[in-house]
XYZ file of C-alpha atoms in Angstrom:
287
model
C 14.050 -13.391 20.069
C 11.851 -12.464 17.081
C 13.453 -11.926 13.713
C 14.179 -8.344 12.600
C 11.281 -6.897 10.549
C 12.297 -4.419 7.793
C 9.783 -1.763 8.424
C 9.387 0.795 5.604
C 9.743 4.301 7.042
C 8.366 7.421 5.455
C 10.592 10.531 5.170
C 10.096 13.997 3.697
C 11.525 12.557 0.482
C 9.656 9.310 0.543
C 5.914 9.568 1.191
C 4.234 6.293 2.119
C 0.526 5.642 2.322
C -1.009 2.476 3.787
C -4.283 1.120 2.508
C -6.703 -1.482 3.806
C -10.415 -2.196 4.114
C -12.624 -3.519 6.809
C -16.079 -5.237 6.440
C -19.229 -4.745 8.555
C -22.734 -5.995 8.029
C -26.133 -4.134 8.072
C -29.057 -5.771 9.698
C -30.366 -7.997 7.021
C -26.890 -9.018 6.022
C -25.958 -6.441 3.510
C -22.112 -5.788 3.490
C -20.401 -2.566 3.989
C -16.716 -2.154 3.154
C -14.832 0.859 4.584
C -11.673 1.520 2.591
C -9.057 3.465 4.429
C -5.881 5.225 3.077
C -3.458 6.759 5.616
C -0.512 9.042 5.000
C 1.997 7.431 7.390
C 4.005 10.642 8.027
C 1.220 13.042 8.858
C -1.558 10.528 9.540
C -3.968 12.281 7.109
C -6.928 10.009 6.295
C -9.101 9.297 3.265
C -12.044 6.932 3.616
C -14.599 5.623 1.114
C -17.542 3.237 1.680
C -18.226 0.512 -0.848
C -20.524 -2.455 -1.260
C -17.725 -4.795 -2.614
C -13.986 -5.075 -2.663
C -13.541 -5.873 -6.368
C -10.568 -4.612 -8.307
C -12.398 -1.737 -9.912
C -13.671 -0.683 -6.401
C -10.042 -0.664 -4.991
C -9.012 1.311 -8.009
C -11.720 3.958 -7.590
C -10.730 4.298 -3.897
C -7.055 4.632 -4.784
C -7.776 7.377 -7.339
C -9.918 9.326 -4.964
C -7.118 8.976 -2.269
C -4.545 10.449 -4.685
C -6.873 13.299 -5.492
C -7.410 14.041 -1.794
C -4.167 13.023 0.018
C -1.804 13.282 -2.879
C 0.188 10.849 -4.962
C 2.652 9.030 -2.716
C 5.991 7.438 -3.521
C 4.869 4.112 -2.009
C 1.748 2.247 -0.781
C 1.940 -0.376 1.876
C -0.685 -3.083 1.361
C -1.576 -6.708 2.305
C -1.835 -9.550 -0.257
C -5.582 -9.390 -0.671
C -7.198 -10.003 -4.058
C -8.517 -6.443 -3.944
C -4.930 -5.267 -4.760
C -3.336 -8.361 -6.330
C -6.289 -9.686 -8.495
C -7.485 -13.213 -7.697
C -5.747 -15.132 -10.512
C -3.382 -17.884 -9.523
C -1.069 -17.278 -12.562
C 2.615 -16.587 -11.918
C 3.815 -13.115 -12.828
C 0.318 -11.761 -13.103
C 0.038 -7.957 -12.581
C -3.466 -6.800 -11.529
C -4.852 -3.619 -12.897
C -4.430 -2.007 -9.451
C -0.666 -2.796 -9.590
C -0.396 -1.410 -13.051
C -2.284 1.692 -11.976
C 0.223 2.348 -9.222
C 3.142 1.895 -11.557
C 1.526 4.281 -14.106
C 1.713 7.067 -11.521
C 5.295 6.154 -10.337
C 4.073 4.652 -7.086
C 6.020 1.750 -5.587
C 3.962 -1.038 -3.954
C 5.157 -2.512 -0.732
C 3.396 -5.870 0.023
C 3.564 -6.941 3.692
C 4.045 -10.631 4.559
C 1.074 -12.964 3.809
C -1.377 -13.391 6.679
C 0.466 -10.952 8.990
C -1.915 -7.891 9.175
C -0.120 -6.545 12.247
C 2.688 -5.251 9.900
C 0.170 -2.838 8.450
C -0.765 -1.835 12.013
C -1.170 2.016 11.496
C -4.050 1.544 9.113
C -5.370 -1.545 10.867
C -5.691 0.726 13.992
C -7.782 3.252 11.978
C -10.014 0.411 10.993
C -10.541 -0.311 14.714
C -10.954 3.369 15.569
C -13.695 3.661 12.907
C -15.466 0.599 14.363
C -15.279 1.913 17.972
C -15.996 5.588 17.365
C -18.396 5.312 14.640
C -19.920 1.910 13.648
C -20.386 0.406 17.051
C -22.110 3.513 18.485
C -24.872 3.790 15.923
C -27.624 1.817 14.318
C -27.619 1.671 10.471
C -30.424 0.274 8.260
C -28.884 0.978 4.919
C -25.581 1.783 3.188
C -26.838 5.302 2.245
C -27.389 6.066 5.899
C -23.787 5.099 6.569
C -22.528 7.197 3.648
C -24.408 10.251 4.842
C -22.896 9.826 8.337
C -19.315 8.822 7.557
C -17.870 12.313 6.870
C -18.457 12.997 10.582
C -15.935 10.264 11.482
C -13.334 11.558 8.951
C -13.846 15.134 10.224
C -13.539 14.122 13.813
C -10.381 12.074 13.044
C -8.703 14.853 11.095
C -9.572 17.773 13.311
C -9.958 16.409 16.878
C -8.089 13.058 17.103
C -4.378 13.334 18.103
C -2.494 10.278 16.797
C 0.358 9.254 19.218
C 2.997 9.824 16.588
C 2.059 13.423 16.096
C 2.833 14.696 19.549
C -0.430 16.506 20.265
C -1.084 17.611 16.748
C -4.132 16.617 14.676
C -3.699 15.294 11.175
C -5.284 18.519 9.817
C -2.564 20.550 11.676
C 0.228 18.268 10.359
C -1.167 18.595 6.840
C -0.654 22.317 6.840
C 3.120 21.939 7.297
C 3.710 19.792 4.166
C 3.126 19.882 0.432
C 1.335 16.988 -1.260
C 1.195 16.668 -5.078
C -2.487 15.720 -5.826
C -3.786 13.793 -8.904
C -5.620 16.205 -11.257
C -8.915 15.512 -13.090
C -6.963 15.729 -16.441
C -4.473 13.153 -15.293
C -7.233 10.862 -14.145
C -9.146 11.123 -17.495
C -5.855 10.289 -19.335
C -5.446 6.847 -17.792
C -5.510 4.352 -20.563
C -8.198 1.673 -20.637
C -5.595 -0.998 -21.125
C -2.788 -0.213 -18.630
C 0.720 -1.322 -19.642
C 3.457 -2.229 -17.371
C 5.282 0.919 -16.512
C 8.955 1.059 -15.417
C 9.133 1.019 -11.622
C 9.623 -1.140 -8.582
C 7.362 -3.451 -6.525
C 8.555 -4.691 -3.094
C 7.613 -7.739 -1.193
C 8.404 -8.368 2.485
C 8.393 -12.141 3.100
C 9.271 -14.613 5.761
C 11.535 -17.404 4.595
C 9.851 -20.897 4.930
C 11.343 -24.132 6.293
C 12.781 -24.927 2.830
C 14.493 -21.536 2.447
C 11.933 -20.369 -0.013
C 9.614 -17.380 -0.380
C 6.466 -16.871 -2.666
C 6.020 -13.846 -4.846
C 3.210 -13.519 -7.356
C 2.358 -17.288 -7.162
C 5.886 -18.313 -7.743
C 8.463 -19.924 -5.519
C 11.948 -18.464 -5.094
C 14.786 -20.110 -3.225
C 16.601 -17.651 -0.991
C 18.849 -19.411 1.512
C 18.400 -22.299 3.878
C 20.236 -20.339 6.517
C 17.594 -17.636 6.555
C 14.599 -19.838 7.548
C 12.272 -17.876 9.779
C 13.902 -14.569 8.853
C 12.203 -11.659 6.956
C 13.653 -10.695 3.598
C 12.838 -7.779 1.314
C 12.365 -8.597 -2.344
C 12.396 -5.796 -4.898
C 11.186 -6.474 -8.385
C 12.572 -3.817 -10.878
C 10.271 -4.141 -13.882
C 12.381 -2.186 -16.371
C 15.470 -4.254 -15.505
C 13.618 -7.593 -15.354
C 15.446 -8.329 -12.080
C 14.280 -9.620 -8.757
C 16.681 -8.689 -5.966
C 16.409 -10.165 -2.424
C 17.867 -8.371 0.617
C 18.229 -9.349 4.195
C 18.955 -7.145 7.176
C 19.827 -8.887 10.494
C 19.104 -5.760 12.659
C 18.562 -2.043 12.455
C 22.284 -1.603 13.187
C 23.634 -3.274 10.227
C 23.260 -2.462 6.450
C 20.946 -4.573 4.279
C 22.822 -7.350 2.426
C 22.032 -8.436 -1.052
C 21.332 -12.157 -0.902
C 20.226 -13.119 -4.387
C 19.508 -11.600 -7.779
C 17.222 -13.417 -10.162
C 16.314 -12.642 -13.894
C 12.602 -11.976 -13.986
C 11.544 -12.338 -17.582
C 8.293 -10.533 -18.565
C 6.204 -11.461 -21.619
C 5.235 -7.901 -22.367
C 6.956 -4.560 -22.890
C 7.618 -2.155 -20.087
C 6.887 1.493 -20.958
C 8.910 4.442 -19.506
C 7.268 6.436 -16.636
C 5.789 9.604 -17.997
C 7.616 12.727 -17.216
C 4.907 14.410 -15.178
C 5.048 11.481 -12.604
C 8.859 11.289 -12.309
C 10.342 12.113 -8.960
C 13.760 13.330 -7.980
C 16.655 11.113 -8.846
C 17.662 11.107 -5.068
C 14.323 9.491 -4.217
C 14.736 6.976 -6.970
C 18.047 5.828 -5.512
C 16.671 5.615 -1.904
C 16.355 2.118 -0.520
C 13.122 1.909 1.324
C 14.363 -0.513 3.929
C 16.591 2.192 5.464
């Protein structure tokens, strides 16, 4: 049987968005990147079209997402350079990672090269391709940009995701409150982003030597957990990396290892306006 996968689950107190991008080519070879953000509880969608997937592009998409869908408690993403930066340096925190921490958002990185574990937003990528890209002919990016609001409008007001039991995302959105990023808060983002107190999570599969890799660094977990998934939580303000394992949904997670995680720069406190309830802070996202 396949190993248990600790799937992050959104709740009313823990809002999770998933982010991803998909690439398509115009005739002539010009690239079009469609970035998608999905609120995993209500399936609300934000899309932006870009001509690259550089860090600044991923940041712009994220900020627009938080202005439109709201600031989540966590974002589920893969390990692409758009989010992580492309440096091979250990303990390197990209600007995107720092930006999320600045707003009190926890990042949840799915296992490397296992896109199926971000399946909800992957399905939106596929839906966009089937319902929009594959049905039309585009000569230029501006042509795509002009047409793309039609897809988002159709998705939000006509599409009924299976998880919403015959509701559209627009109808589900009316039943919740989301705290959106304000223009003043966006303007106040420092040019040099510090490391902010918070947590980053990594779901990893233990390799044949009992190890996992996190931010270009190898950590020994346990030889007995080879082939199993573990959940690693880096708590920046404590400079600690905790590794948990859960054998099934019926048992509680077990703390397997705690490592000291020394940082060579200070960690600043999370600003008051971005702090959430203490109850949410204590929640363990694997549950």
